[in-house]
Coordinates of C-alpha atoms and ligand atoms in Angstrom, one line a residue:
M1 CA 145.8 145.2 81.4
I2 CA 144.6 141.8 82.6
H3 CA 146.8 140.0 84.8
T4 CA 147.5 136.6 83.3
D5 CA 149.3 135.2 86.3
K6 CA 148.5 131.4 86.3
R7 CA 147.6 131.4 90.0
S8 CA 145.2 134.3 89.9
S9 CA 143.3 132.8 86.9
W10 CA 143.2 129.5 88.7
S11 CA 141.6 131.2 91.7
I12 CA 139.1 133.1 89.5
L13 CA 138.0 129.9 87.8
H14 CA 137.5 128.4 91.3
A15 CA 135.7 131.4 92.6
L16 CA 133.4 131.1 89.5
R17 CA 132.7 127.5 90.3
Y18 CA 131.7 128.5 93.9
F19 CA 129.4 131.2 92.7
E20 CA 127.7 129.0 90.1
R21 CA 127.1 126.2 92.5
E22 CA 123.6 125.8 93.8
R23 CA 122.8 125.5 97.5
T24 CA 122.8 121.9 98.7
M25 CA 119.3 120.5 98.6
T26 CA 118.7 116.9 99.7
T27 CA 115.8 115.5 97.7
L28 CA 114.2 112.1 97.4
T29 CA 114.4 111.5 93.6
I30 CA 111.8 109.3 92.1
G31 CA 112.5 108.0 88.6
L32 CA 109.5 108.6 86.5
K33 CA 110.5 106.1 83.8
E34 CA 111.0 103.5 86.6
L35 CA 107.7 104.4 88.3
E36 CA 105.9 104.2 84.8
H37 CA 107.4 100.8 84.3
N38 CA 106.2 99.4 87.6
T39 CA 102.7 100.9 87.1
A40 CA 102.5 99.2 83.8
L41 CA 103.5 95.9 85.3
V42 CA 100.9 96.3 88.1
K43 CA 98.2 97.0 85.5
Q44 CA 99.3 93.9 83.4
L45 CA 99.2 91.7 86.4
A46 CA 95.9 93.0 87.6
G47 CA 94.4 92.2 84.1
D48 CA 90.6 92.9 84.3
S49 CA 90.6 93.5 88.1
C50 CA 90.4 97.1 89.2
V51 CA 93.6 98.5 90.7
Y52 CA 93.2 100.4 94.2
A53 CA 96.5 102.3 94.7
V54 CA 97.1 102.3 98.4
L55 CA 98.4 105.6 99.4
K56 CA 99.0 105.2 103.2
G57 CA 102.1 106.5 104.8
N58 CA 102.6 109.5 102.7
G59 CA 101.8 107.5 99.6
Y60 CA 104.4 104.9 100.6
G61 CA 106.9 107.8 100.9
L62 CA 106.4 109.0 97.4
G63 CA 104.6 112.0 98.5
L64 CA 100.7 111.6 98.9
L65 CA 99.7 114.3 96.3
E66 CA 102.6 114.0 93.8
F67 CA 102.2 110.2 93.7
A68 CA 98.4 110.5 93.4
D69 CA 98.8 113.0 90.5
F70 CA 101.2 110.6 88.8
L71 CA 98.7 107.8 89.2
Q72 CA 95.8 109.9 88.0
N73 CA 97.8 110.8 84.9
H74 CA 98.5 107.1 84.3
S75 CA 94.7 106.3 84.4
I76 CA 94.6 104.8 87.9
N77 CA 91.3 106.1 89.3
H78 CA 90.9 104.3 92.4
F79 CA 92.7 105.0 95.6
A80 CA 92.7 103.7 99.2
V81 CA 93.9 105.4 102.4
T82 CA 93.9 104.7 106.0
D83 CA 93.6 108.3 107.3
L84 CA 90.6 110.6 106.7
S85 CA 92.9 113.6 106.5
D86 CA 94.7 112.0 103.6
A87 CA 91.4 111.3 101.8
V88 CA 90.4 115.0 102.3
A89 CA 93.8 116.2 101.1
L90 CA 93.5 114.1 97.9
R91 CA 89.9 115.5 97.2
T92 CA 90.9 119.1 98.0
H93 CA 93.9 118.7 95.7
G94 CA 91.6 117.7 92.8
I95 CA 91.8 113.9 92.7
C96 CA 88.5 113.0 91.3
G97 CA 88.6 109.1 91.2
E98 CA 87.2 106.9 94.0
I99 CA 88.9 107.2 97.4
L100 CA 88.2 104.3 99.7
M101 CA 88.8 104.4 103.4
L102 CA 90.5 101.2 104.7
T103 CA 89.6 102.1 108.2
P104 CA 86.4 102.8 109.9
L105 CA 85.3 106.2 111.1
H106 CA 83.2 106.5 114.3
L107 CA 82.9 110.3 114.9
I108 CA 79.8 111.9 113.2
D109 CA 81.9 114.8 112.3
D110 CA 84.5 112.6 110.6
L111 CA 81.8 110.7 108.8
Q112 CA 80.1 113.9 107.5
T113 CA 83.5 115.2 106.3
A114 CA 84.0 111.9 104.5
I115 CA 80.5 112.0 103.1
K116 CA 80.8 115.7 102.0
N117 CA 84.1 114.7 100.1
D118 CA 82.5 111.7 98.4
I119 CA 84.8 109.2 100.2
T120 CA 83.9 105.5 100.2
L121 CA 83.4 104.4 103.8
C122 CA 84.7 101.3 105.4
I123 CA 82.3 99.4 107.6
T124 CA 84.0 97.0 109.9
S125 CA 81.4 96.4 112.7
C126 CA 77.7 97.0 113.5
K127 CA 78.9 100.0 115.5
S128 CA 80.8 101.6 112.6
G129 CA 77.7 100.7 110.3
M130 CA 75.3 102.5 112.7
A131 CA 77.5 105.5 113.0
A132 CA 77.7 105.7 109.1
E133 CA 74.0 105.4 108.7
T134 CA 73.4 108.1 111.4
A135 CA 75.8 110.5 109.7
A136 CA 74.4 109.7 106.3
L137 CA 70.7 110.4 107.4
Y138 CA 71.9 113.7 108.9
S139 CA 73.9 114.6 105.8
A140 CA 70.8 114.0 103.7
H141 CA 68.6 116.1 105.9
N142 CA 71.1 118.9 105.8
Q143 CA 71.3 118.7 102.1
T144 CA 67.5 118.8 101.7
T145 CA 67.2 121.8 104.1
L146 CA 69.9 123.6 102.3
Q147 CA 68.3 122.6 98.9
S148 CA 71.6 121.2 97.7
S149 CA 71.3 120.2 94.1
H150 CA 72.2 116.5 93.8
P151 CA 73.0 114.6 97.0
H152 CA 75.5 112.0 95.9
Q153 CA 75.1 108.4 96.7
I154 CA 77.0 107.4 99.9
K155 CA 79.1 104.3 99.3
A156 CA 80.8 101.9 101.6
H157 CA 82.7 98.7 101.5
L158 CA 82.2 95.8 104.1
C159 CA 85.5 94.7 105.8
I160 CA 85.7 91.1 106.9
D161 CA 88.3 89.8 109.3
T162 CA 89.3 86.4 107.8
G163 CA 92.4 86.2 110.1
F164 CA 94.4 89.4 110.2
G165 CA 92.9 90.2 113.6
R166 CA 92.7 94.0 113.0
F167 CA 89.5 95.3 111.2
G168 CA 86.3 93.8 110.2
F169 CA 83.4 91.4 110.8
L170 CA 84.3 87.8 111.7
P171 CA 82.9 85.1 109.3
S172 CA 80.8 83.9 112.2
E173 CA 79.0 87.2 112.3
I174 CA 77.2 86.7 108.9
P175 CA 73.8 87.1 110.6
D176 CA 74.9 90.3 112.3
I177 CA 76.0 91.7 108.9
I178 CA 72.7 90.7 107.3
E179 CA 70.7 92.5 110.1
M180 CA 72.8 95.6 110.0
V181 CA 72.7 95.9 106.2
N182 CA 69.0 95.4 106.2
N183 CA 68.8 98.4 108.7
M184 CA 70.8 100.7 106.7
H185 CA 68.9 102.6 103.9
S186 CA 71.1 105.6 103.3
I187 CA 74.3 103.7 102.4
T188 CA 75.0 101.7 99.2
F189 CA 77.5 98.8 99.6
T190 CA 79.6 98.9 96.5
G191 CA 82.3 96.4 97.8
I192 CA 83.6 94.0 100.3
F193 CA 87.1 93.1 101.3
S194 CA 89.5 91.4 103.6
H195 CA 93.2 91.4 104.1
L196 CA 95.7 88.4 104.0
H197 CA 98.0 88.1 106.9
N198 CA 100.8 86.0 105.5
P199 CA 100.7 86.2 101.6
S200 CA 104.5 86.1 101.3
S201 CA 104.9 82.8 103.2
K202 CA 106.1 79.8 101.3
D203 CA 103.2 77.9 102.8
S204 CA 100.1 79.3 101.1
S205 CA 97.5 77.4 103.0
S206 CA 96.6 80.1 105.4
S207 CA 96.0 82.5 102.4
E208 CA 93.9 79.9 100.7
K209 CA 91.9 79.4 104.0
Q210 CA 91.3 83.2 104.2
L211 CA 90.2 83.3 100.6
Q212 CA 87.8 80.4 101.1
D213 CA 86.3 82.1 104.3
F214 CA 86.1 85.5 102.5
L215 CA 84.2 84.0 99.5
H216 CA 81.9 82.0 101.9
V217 CA 80.9 85.3 103.6
C218 CA 80.3 87.0 100.2
D219 CA 78.2 84.1 98.9
E220 CA 76.1 83.9 102.1
L221 CA 75.4 87.6 101.8
E222 CA 74.4 87.3 98.2
K223 CA 72.1 84.4 99.1
N224 CA 70.5 86.7 101.6
D225 CA 69.8 89.3 98.9
I226 CA 72.6 91.6 100.0
Q227 CA 74.6 93.0 97.1
T228 CA 78.2 92.9 98.0
G229 CA 79.6 94.8 95.0
I230 CA 83.2 94.3 94.1
R231 CA 85.3 91.8 96.1
H232 CA 89.0 92.3 97.0
I233 CA 91.5 90.4 99.1
S234 CA 94.9 90.8 97.3
S235 CA 97.7 93.1 98.0
T236 CA 101.1 93.1 96.3
S237 CA 102.4 89.6 97.4
A238 CA 99.1 87.9 96.5
L239 CA 98.8 90.0 93.2
I240 CA 102.2 88.3 92.2
R241 CA 101.7 84.8 93.7
F242 CA 98.0 84.0 93.5
P243 CA 96.3 85.0 90.2
H244 CA 93.1 83.3 91.3
M245 CA 92.8 85.8 94.2
R246 CA 92.7 88.8 92.1
L247 CA 88.8 88.7 92.1
D248 CA 87.2 92.0 91.1
A249 CA 89.9 94.3 92.4
V250 CA 93.4 94.3 94.0
R251 CA 94.9 96.8 96.5
V252 CA 98.4 97.6 95.6
G253 CA 101.1 99.6 97.4
S254 CA 104.7 98.3 97.5
A255 CA 104.6 97.0 93.8
F256 CA 104.6 100.6 92.6
L257 CA 107.8 101.0 94.6
G258 CA 109.3 97.8 93.1
R259 CA 109.9 96.7 96.6
I260 CA 108.4 93.3 97.0
A261 CA 108.5 90.9 99.8
V262 CA 108.2 87.7 97.7
K263 CA 110.7 86.2 95.3
N264 CA 109.6 86.8 91.7
N265 CA 111.0 87.0 88.2
L266 CA 109.1 90.1 87.2
D267 CA 111.3 92.9 86.4
F268 CA 110.1 95.4 88.9
I269 CA 112.5 98.3 89.4
K270 CA 113.3 99.6 92.9
I271 CA 112.2 103.3 93.3
G272 CA 113.9 105.9 95.4
R273 CA 117.2 107.7 95.6
L274 CA 118.3 110.2 98.2
S275 CA 120.2 112.8 96.3
T276 CA 122.6 115.2 97.9
T277 CA 126.0 116.9 97.6
I278 CA 129.3 116.6 99.2
E279 CA 129.7 119.0 102.0
D280 CA 133.4 118.6 102.9
I281 CA 136.4 116.5 102.1
Y282 CA 139.3 115.2 104.2
E283 CA 142.4 113.1 104.2
L284 CA 142.5 110.9 107.3
P285 CA 145.7 109.0 108.4
S286 CA 145.7 105.4 109.0
G287 CA 144.4 104.3 112.4
H288 CA 141.8 107.0 112.6
N289 CA 138.2 106.4 114.0
I290 CA 135.3 107.5 111.9
G291 CA 131.8 108.0 113.4
Y292 CA 130.1 107.1 116.8
G293 CA 131.5 104.1 118.7
H294 CA 134.3 102.0 117.7
Y295 CA 132.9 100.6 114.6
F296 CA 135.3 101.8 111.9
T297 CA 139.0 102.6 112.0
T298 CA 140.9 103.4 108.9
T299 CA 143.6 100.8 108.0
K300 CA 145.4 103.2 105.5
A301 CA 145.5 106.8 104.6
T302 CA 141.9 107.5 103.4
K303 CA 140.4 110.3 101.5
T304 CA 136.9 110.9 102.9
A305 CA 133.9 113.0 102.1
V306 CA 131.1 114.2 104.5
V307 CA 127.6 114.1 103.2
S308 CA 124.7 115.8 105.1
V309 CA 122.3 112.9 105.1
G310 CA 121.7 110.5 108.0
Y311 CA 119.3 108.4 109.7
Y312 CA 117.0 111.5 110.2
H313 CA 116.6 111.3 106.4
G314 CA 116.0 107.6 106.6
L315 CA 119.5 106.4 105.6
G316 CA 120.3 103.1 107.1
M317 CA 116.8 102.7 108.6
E318 CA 115.6 100.0 106.2
R319 CA 114.4 97.0 107.9
N320 CA 115.8 93.8 106.3
T321 CA 112.6 92.3 104.9
N322 CA 114.5 89.0 104.2
T323 CA 115.0 88.5 107.9
K324 CA 112.3 86.3 109.1
R325 CA 113.9 85.1 112.3
Y326 CA 113.5 86.9 115.6
I327 CA 116.3 85.0 117.2
P328 CA 119.7 85.9 115.5
T329 CA 121.5 82.8 114.2
I330 CA 125.2 82.5 113.9
Q331 CA 125.0 83.3 110.1
N332 CA 122.9 86.4 111.0
L333 CA 125.5 87.5 113.6
A334 CA 128.4 86.9 111.2
H335 CA 126.6 88.8 108.5
T336 CA 126.0 91.7 110.8
L337 CA 129.6 91.6 112.1
K338 CA 131.0 91.6 108.5
A339 CA 128.7 94.5 107.7
Y340 CA 129.9 96.5 110.6
L341 CA 133.6 95.6 109.7
R342 CA 133.0 96.8 106.2
G343 CA 131.3 99.9 107.7
G344 CA 127.8 99.0 106.5
R345 CA 126.5 97.7 103.2
T346 CA 125.2 100.9 101.9
Y347 CA 126.9 102.8 99.2
A348 CA 126.7 106.3 97.8
Y349 CA 126.6 106.4 94.0
G350 CA 128.4 109.0 92.1
E351 CA 128.4 109.5 88.3
S352 CA 131.0 106.9 87.6
A353 CA 131.7 105.1 90.8
R354 CA 130.2 103.9 94.1
Y355 CA 131.5 104.9 97.5
P356 CA 131.2 102.8 100.7
I357 CA 129.9 104.5 103.8
L358 CA 132.4 104.3 106.6
G359 CA 131.5 103.9 110.2
R360 CA 128.1 104.4 111.6
I361 CA 125.6 106.8 110.0
S362 CA 124.9 109.7 112.2
M363 CA 121.5 111.6 112.6
N364 CA 122.4 114.2 110.0
S365 CA 125.6 113.0 108.2
C366 CA 127.7 110.2 107.2
V367 CA 131.2 109.8 105.8
I368 CA 132.1 108.0 102.5
D369 CA 135.3 106.6 101.2
I370 CA 136.4 108.5 98.1
T371 CA 140.0 107.3 98.0
K372 CA 139.7 105.3 94.7
K373 CA 137.8 107.9 92.7
P374 CA 137.9 111.4 94.1
L375 CA 134.9 113.8 94.4
A376 CA 134.9 117.5 95.0
I377 CA 132.8 119.6 97.4
G378 CA 129.3 120.2 95.7
D379 CA 129.5 117.0 93.6
C380 CA 126.2 115.2 93.7
V381 CA 125.9 111.6 95.1
T382 CA 122.8 109.4 95.5
F383 CA 121.9 106.7 98.0
P384 CA 119.4 104.0 96.9
I385 CA 116.6 104.1 99.6
C386 CA 113.1 102.9 100.2
P387 CA 111.0 106.1 100.1
L388 CA 108.9 104.9 103.1
Y389 CA 111.9 105.6 105.4
V390 CA 112.5 109.1 104.0
N391 CA 111.4 111.9 106.3
S392 CA 108.3 113.4 104.8
S393 CA 109.9 116.9 105.2
I394 CA 112.4 116.0 102.4
P395 CA 111.1 117.3 99.0
R396 CA 110.1 114.7 96.5
L397 CA 111.4 115.2 93.0
Y398 CA 109.9 113.2 90.1
Q399 CA 112.4 113.1 87.2
Ligands
LIG401 C1 98.9 98.4 103.1 C2 97.7 97.7 102.6 C3 97.6 97.2 101.3 C4 98.8 97.3 100.3 O1 99.8 96.4 100.6 P1 101.1 96.1 99.7 O2 101.6 94.9 100.1 O3 102.0 97.2 100.0 O4 100.6 96.1 98.3 C5 96.5 96.6 100.9 N1 95.4 96.5 101.7 C6 95.4 96.9 103.0 C7 94.2 96.7 103.9 C8 96.6 97.5 103.5 O5 96.6 98.0 104.7

């Protein structure tokens, strides 16, 4: 006969709950609907200009391959990367659109790898141009000796430094560009670009100056019978602020994430939630310290939950993009102090409530206050987070 003692049925029910529970798995959840919404906005803003999705930094933290698949499925067919290994990974994975390097390659081996994978090269100097030409000649030779069927056209974009001070020819080097291009016969220039250094500043004069210098270079090249192909200078901030700078193409990264450095009234949605489960639960007395240092002490009996995510996962690592000052002001200090007193400004979100983080975030854990609305071990909570800061070893879940 089955024992109907209340206590044992209670514990059997609990035991069942334990068995049913899945193992804790911390994931970076990427809202598909939200990402689709942002992608539609990007396309709408770009209008007739071609959209290059910038996929540096593990696809802005969205997962290089997963994000590229998403974009390809949403008819974005131009990609830009800063690492050759990313370009090759995309091709190997089956991405068939254009893949543009935003950085030069100098090693013949690397250039040949890029050529073999049909990657659009980036020519930033006469040196990088000559290296590319050499690799292209060599590849063409190998292809004929191997009797390869259709050697594809080797494409490149010219990079102009109008003020970023990183990659590219200076506007004063127009004669050098002309001479170089006239000496290159194995490469087709299909584009030319520059990068704005301060597109989010209130004062737009430096961006306007960069645009003028860039267009001047393009026009001078055209005058000298050099086809420049498509022209592009805008990334997210310029896409939003300066419609006249969209030209033939725009290079977009952060807009997809909905994390934008300039004020706007567009309804981009912030992408990225770190999802995890409650590891343990405690009732701490008043006057008890929580976390490293002396940043938080309970002022009343507090019900706490421990969550196994910390700064290793990217929690609390977001740089405050609104902070433009390098020297902290009194207001800044007061703000930081208040944040510390409150135990940080980050919250965990449960199904029906939000839970403040108490004390400093540790490497692999943090503590949240569940006094007001209890949670159980195994319950799921999420932390809004910029995907860029989430360790790339954490699985990305599109849902
Ligand atoms: C990162 C980057 C972009 C994209 O910038 P967002 O502001 O994230 O859109 C565009 N172009 C270049 C050269 C970049 O390095």
